[in-house]
Amino acid sequence: MDTLISLGVLSAFLWSLYALFIGGAGEPGMTMEFQWLPQQSGSQPEIYLEVASAVTVFILTGRYLEARAKVRSGEALRALAGMGAKEVSVLHDGVEQRIPIEDLAVGDVFVVRPGEKIATDGVVVEGASAVDNSLVTGETVPVEVGVGDAVIGATVNAGGRLLVEARQVGANTQLARISRMVEAAQSGKAPVQRLADRVSAIFVPIVIGLALATLFGWLLAGAGTQAAFTAAVAVLIIACPCALGLATPTALLVGTGRGAQLGILIKGPQILESTRQVDTIVLDKTGTVTTGHMALVDVVASPSDDADVVLRLAAGLEHASEHPIARAVVVGARERVGVLPDVESFRSSGGRGVQGVVDGHAVLAGRPTWLASEWSVHEPAELTIVREIHEAAGRSVVAVAIDGRFAGVIVVADVVKAGSAAAITAFRALGLAPVLLTGDNARVARSVAHEVGIDDVVADVLPEDKVEAIRGLQMQGRTVAMVGDGVNDAAALAQADLGMAMGTGTDVAIEAADITLVRGDLIAAADAIRLSRRTLRTIKANLFWAFAYNVAAIPLAMAGLLNPLLAGAAMAFSSVFVVTNSLRLRRFRGLEAT
């Protein structure tokens, strides 16, 4: 494409210089009149400076639009490196000392307070807490850890104070390994060639040969040099497809602009071709199919108690706790019963439960086994059945005792997003087979999959396993799209043929993905596939017409029946057509609007 454009522009410009300074077109009093057919003899040379300048402007405009759409490289890795802690409090002879994370060594014992990130991979040597591992493993429910338990760097301490002995630092941490996987997956992805370049690889040599054949053919036929050169220039100009430089970037600009309005960010033109052949879509669970945070699902009281009273007293007690499950109970209670009472004499029992006095009542909330072993409060048979049903579905159940009696159970869970089931239906309509891929346990994963209509489930996977799962599907001949939102998904997003990240997720996932779904709902992923495919079809139509106008007129130019000025006009018209065709993408509507 560059060769043909350069030859067309240079030929028009050099011929114009010849006509102006040697051929007589620059003589005083000379005028050019429009003629449908070029004169074969007896006329002064014509100039085509406007053709050369117009082609240059069109091509540079297209180049500029393409440059704006190029994917920025390396940001995923920089974002991943920034996810870890920057400083750490190390204990030396019982005294805390704040040091940069780079100075932390294997064997150092450091302090992790509630709400802080764990500085590096290590083992708990003192304290008990709940650790939010969702950033790395994708698990919804925080994991209870105590002395001897391993913890992962960059995860968040959601409960009490911990002392951790560093076991892996720097490049050996799990976060660093994920970073290397992202880099390897990105570098292993083959670049997609421009459709225009592939067509031009055949088109350009043919046109150059036709132009030379025209020049020598007219000369051998006895025509004058001017007639021969005019016909050859007309061939180059009519075949010089200025619309070709606009075919991809204009459609991309309009398509991505419309996508932005719908909450879909497509990073570059090379992304579009992947959407055409995608036949499998792999979905992370936490934060993608589900909301990614715990929420109140149900309250079941014993026959002698009222559910709202049980919830109100339990939430008043849990309000003093920092545990994520406690926060879910409090938020749900405020929405259901309003203002919560204060708690007195609050005590926490190391991740097993909490106790306190609320409105003059002694309230316990925690695991049923804790209530039975520590307080001799036993769960009624009817509530045991309710609890087991919810736990079988992967939900978390909090047992509540009031004044020494078992009052009820409160159910919390990572709930499915409202549009997830509709999105799965839309994926199947697009010819995509959905697969649920998650670090959560199989029981939780299958419960969520059943709720939204997914049959294929892969659970209990680490970030390395997610990459292997994607690679395994690709080895089966599938073209895989991946939708995720966490650091644990970043390498899998990069490995997939098409990566889509939730805009509500981490920066690492967003940078590693090809498409970002700003809205954060799964239905946007279906819209992204539809919009990408529509944009690709528009680009193909643009490329066809960018050539069609020119190719159809090449025989006329070779026969000396096409004025080079008309050739320039045909190019301008093809550009207008390409832009107009691209603007049709503004009428694209998302599935929610249809």
mmCIF file of N, CA, C and O in Angstrom, residues 34-40 214 218 227 230-232 234-235 238 553-567:
data_model
loop_
_atom_site.group_PDB
_atom_site.id
_atom_site.type_symbol
_atom_site.label_atom_id
_atom_site.label_comp_id
_atom_site.label_asym_id
_atom_site.label_seq_id
_atom_site.Cartn_x
_atom_site.Cartn_y
_atom_site.Cartn_z
ATOM 1 N N PHE A 34 -11.483 21.522 -18.003
ATOM 2 C CA PHE A 34 -11.845 20.133 -17.716
ATOM 3 C C PHE A 34 -12.314 19.434 -18.982
ATOM 4 O O PHE A 34 -13.119 19.962 -19.755
ATOM 5 N N GLN A 35 -11.820 18.238 -19.190
ATOM 6 C CA GLN A 35 -12.225 17.417 -20.324
ATOM 7 C C GLN A 35 -12.472 16.005 -19.831
ATOM 8 O O GLN A 35 -11.721 15.478 -19.001
ATOM 9 N N TRP A 36 -13.515 15.383 -20.360
ATOM 10 C CA TRP A 36 -13.829 14.039 -19.937
ATOM 11 C C TRP A 36 -12.753 13.056 -20.370
ATOM 12 O O TRP A 36 -12.449 12.118 -19.635
ATOM 13 N N LEU A 37 -12.191 13.270 -21.553
ATOM 14 C CA LEU A 37 -11.163 12.375 -22.061
ATOM 15 C C LEU A 37 -9.871 13.146 -22.240
ATOM 16 O O LEU A 37 -9.893 14.300 -22.689
ATOM 17 N N PRO A 38 -8.739 12.540 -21.880
ATOM 18 C CA PRO A 38 -7.462 13.230 -22.096
ATOM 19 C C PRO A 38 -7.175 13.365 -23.586
ATOM 20 O O PRO A 38 -7.466 12.465 -24.380
ATOM 21 N N GLN A 39 -6.614 14.496 -23.964
ATOM 22 C CA GLN A 39 -6.257 14.707 -25.360
ATOM 23 C C GLN A 39 -4.971 13.958 -25.679
ATOM 24 O O GLN A 39 -4.004 14.005 -24.933
ATOM 25 N N GLN A 40 -4.989 13.284 -26.796
ATOM 26 C CA GLN A 40 -3.850 12.457 -27.133
ATOM 27 C C GLN A 40 -2.705 13.249 -27.755
ATOM 28 O O GLN A 40 -1.554 12.833 -27.690
ATOM 29 N N THR A 214 1.262 0.025 -19.633
ATOM 30 C CA THR A 214 0.537 1.103 -20.305
ATOM 31 C C THR A 214 1.505 2.097 -20.936
ATOM 32 O O THR A 214 1.327 2.525 -22.097
ATOM 33 N N TRP A 218 1.740 2.329 -25.060
ATOM 34 C CA TRP A 218 1.401 3.529 -25.817
ATOM 35 C C TRP A 218 2.605 4.011 -26.634
ATOM 36 O O TRP A 218 2.457 4.471 -27.769
ATOM 37 N N ALA A 227 1.048 11.469 -24.192
ATOM 38 C CA ALA A 227 -0.116 10.589 -24.128
ATOM 39 C C ALA A 227 0.208 9.326 -23.342
ATOM 40 O O ALA A 227 -0.598 8.856 -22.524
ATOM 41 N N THR A 230 0.642 10.253 -19.627
ATOM 42 C CA THR A 230 -0.655 10.613 -19.051
ATOM 43 C C THR A 230 -1.470 9.377 -18.730
ATOM 44 O O THR A 230 -2.081 9.275 -17.662
ATOM 45 N N ALA A 231 -1.475 8.409 -19.649
ATOM 46 C CA ALA A 231 -2.221 7.179 -19.403
ATOM 47 C C ALA A 231 -1.622 6.406 -18.233
ATOM 48 O O ALA A 231 -2.342 5.859 -17.385
ATOM 49 N N ALA A 232 -0.259 6.329 -18.179
ATOM 50 C CA ALA A 232 0.387 5.613 -17.091
ATOM 51 C C ALA A 232 0.115 6.277 -15.748
ATOM 52 O O ALA A 232 -0.148 5.608 -14.738
ATOM 53 N N ALA A 234 -2.469 8.112 -15.060
ATOM 54 C CA ALA A 234 -3.881 7.874 -14.749
ATOM 55 C C ALA A 234 -4.070 6.507 -14.114
ATOM 56 O O ALA A 234 -4.867 6.339 -13.180
ATOM 57 N N VAL A 235 -3.327 5.500 -14.597
ATOM 58 C CA VAL A 235 -3.414 4.161 -14.004
ATOM 59 C C VAL A 235 -2.955 4.195 -12.549
ATOM 60 O O VAL A 235 -3.612 3.641 -11.652
ATOM 61 N N ILE A 238 -5.597 6.293 -10.404
ATOM 62 C CA ILE A 238 -6.886 5.647 -10.154
ATOM 63 C C ILE A 238 -6.708 4.412 -9.277
ATOM 64 O O ILE A 238 -7.599 4.027 -8.519
ATOM 65 N N ALA A 553 -11.951 1.120 -12.845
ATOM 66 C CA ALA A 553 -11.571 2.153 -13.805
ATOM 67 C C ALA A 553 -10.174 1.951 -14.391
ATOM 68 O O ALA A 553 -9.783 2.697 -15.297
ATOM 69 N N ILE A 554 -9.415 0.964 -13.885
ATOM 70 C CA ILE A 554 -8.066 0.739 -14.413
ATOM 71 C C ILE A 554 -8.082 0.450 -15.915
ATOM 72 O O ILE A 554 -7.261 1.015 -16.665
ATOM 73 N N PRO A 555 -8.986 -0.402 -16.423
ATOM 74 C CA PRO A 555 -8.999 -0.614 -17.881
ATOM 75 C C PRO A 555 -9.252 0.670 -18.682
ATOM 76 O O PRO A 555 -8.673 0.853 -19.762
ATOM 77 N N LEU A 556 -10.093 1.551 -18.157
ATOM 78 C CA LEU A 556 -10.342 2.823 -18.849
ATOM 79 C C LEU A 556 -9.072 3.668 -18.891
ATOM 80 O O LEU A 556 -8.758 4.298 -19.912
ATOM 81 N N ALA A 557 -8.338 3.687 -17.763
ATOM 82 C CA ALA A 557 -7.101 4.466 -17.727
ATOM 83 C C ALA A 557 -6.065 3.890 -18.690
ATOM 84 O O ALA A 557 -5.365 4.631 -19.387
ATOM 85 N N MET A 558 -5.966 2.576 -18.746
ATOM 86 C CA MET A 558 -4.995 1.950 -19.647
ATOM 87 C C MET A 558 -5.329 2.226 -21.114
ATOM 88 O O MET A 558 -4.431 2.354 -21.950
ATOM 89 N N ALA A 559 -6.617 2.355 -21.390
ATOM 90 C CA ALA A 559 -7.046 2.627 -22.763
ATOM 91 C C ALA A 559 -6.946 4.099 -23.125
ATOM 92 O O ALA A 559 -7.288 4.490 -24.251
ATOM 93 N N GLY A 560 -6.494 4.920 -22.190
ATOM 94 C CA GLY A 560 -6.381 6.341 -22.453
ATOM 95 C C GLY A 560 -7.705 7.060 -22.462
ATOM 96 O O GLY A 560 -7.845 8.136 -23.038
ATOM 97 N N LEU A 561 -8.716 6.470 -21.796
ATOM 98 C CA LEU A 561 -10.065 7.044 -21.792
ATOM 99 C C LEU A 561 -10.414 7.704 -20.471
ATOM 100 O O LEU A 561 -11.560 8.115 -20.284
ATOM 101 N N LEU A 562 -9.452 7.814 -19.567
ATOM 102 C CA LEU A 562 -9.748 8.395 -18.252
ATOM 103 C C LEU A 562 -8.837 9.572 -17.981
ATOM 104 O O LEU A 562 -7.610 9.440 -17.982
ATOM 105 N N ASN A 563 -9.453 10.690 -17.772
ATOM 106 C CA ASN A 563 -8.697 11.875 -17.408
ATOM 107 C C ASN A 563 -8.147 11.705 -15.982
ATOM 108 O O ASN A 563 -8.895 11.307 -15.086
ATOM 109 N N PRO A 564 -6.868 11.986 -15.753
ATOM 110 C CA PRO A 564 -6.330 11.871 -14.387
ATOM 111 C C PRO A 564 -7.102 12.685 -13.360
ATOM 112 O O PRO A 564 -7.130 12.330 -12.178
ATOM 113 N N LEU A 565 -7.717 13.777 -13.794
ATOM 114 C CA LEU A 565 -8.531 14.545 -12.850
ATOM 115 C C LEU A 565 -9.737 13.728 -12.388
ATOM 116 O O LEU A 565 -10.138 13.786 -11.225
ATOM 117 N N LEU A 566 -10.317 12.959 -13.314
ATOM 118 C CA LEU A 566 -11.428 12.092 -12.925
ATOM 119 C C LEU A 566 -10.946 10.976 -12.001
ATOM 120 O O LEU A 566 -11.677 10.522 -11.121
ATOM 121 N N ALA A 567 -9.718 10.538 -12.242
ATOM 122 C CA ALA A 567 -9.147 9.533 -11.350
ATOM 123 C C ALA A 567 -9.062 10.068 -9.924
ATOM 124 O O ALA A 567 -9.385 9.382 -8.952
#
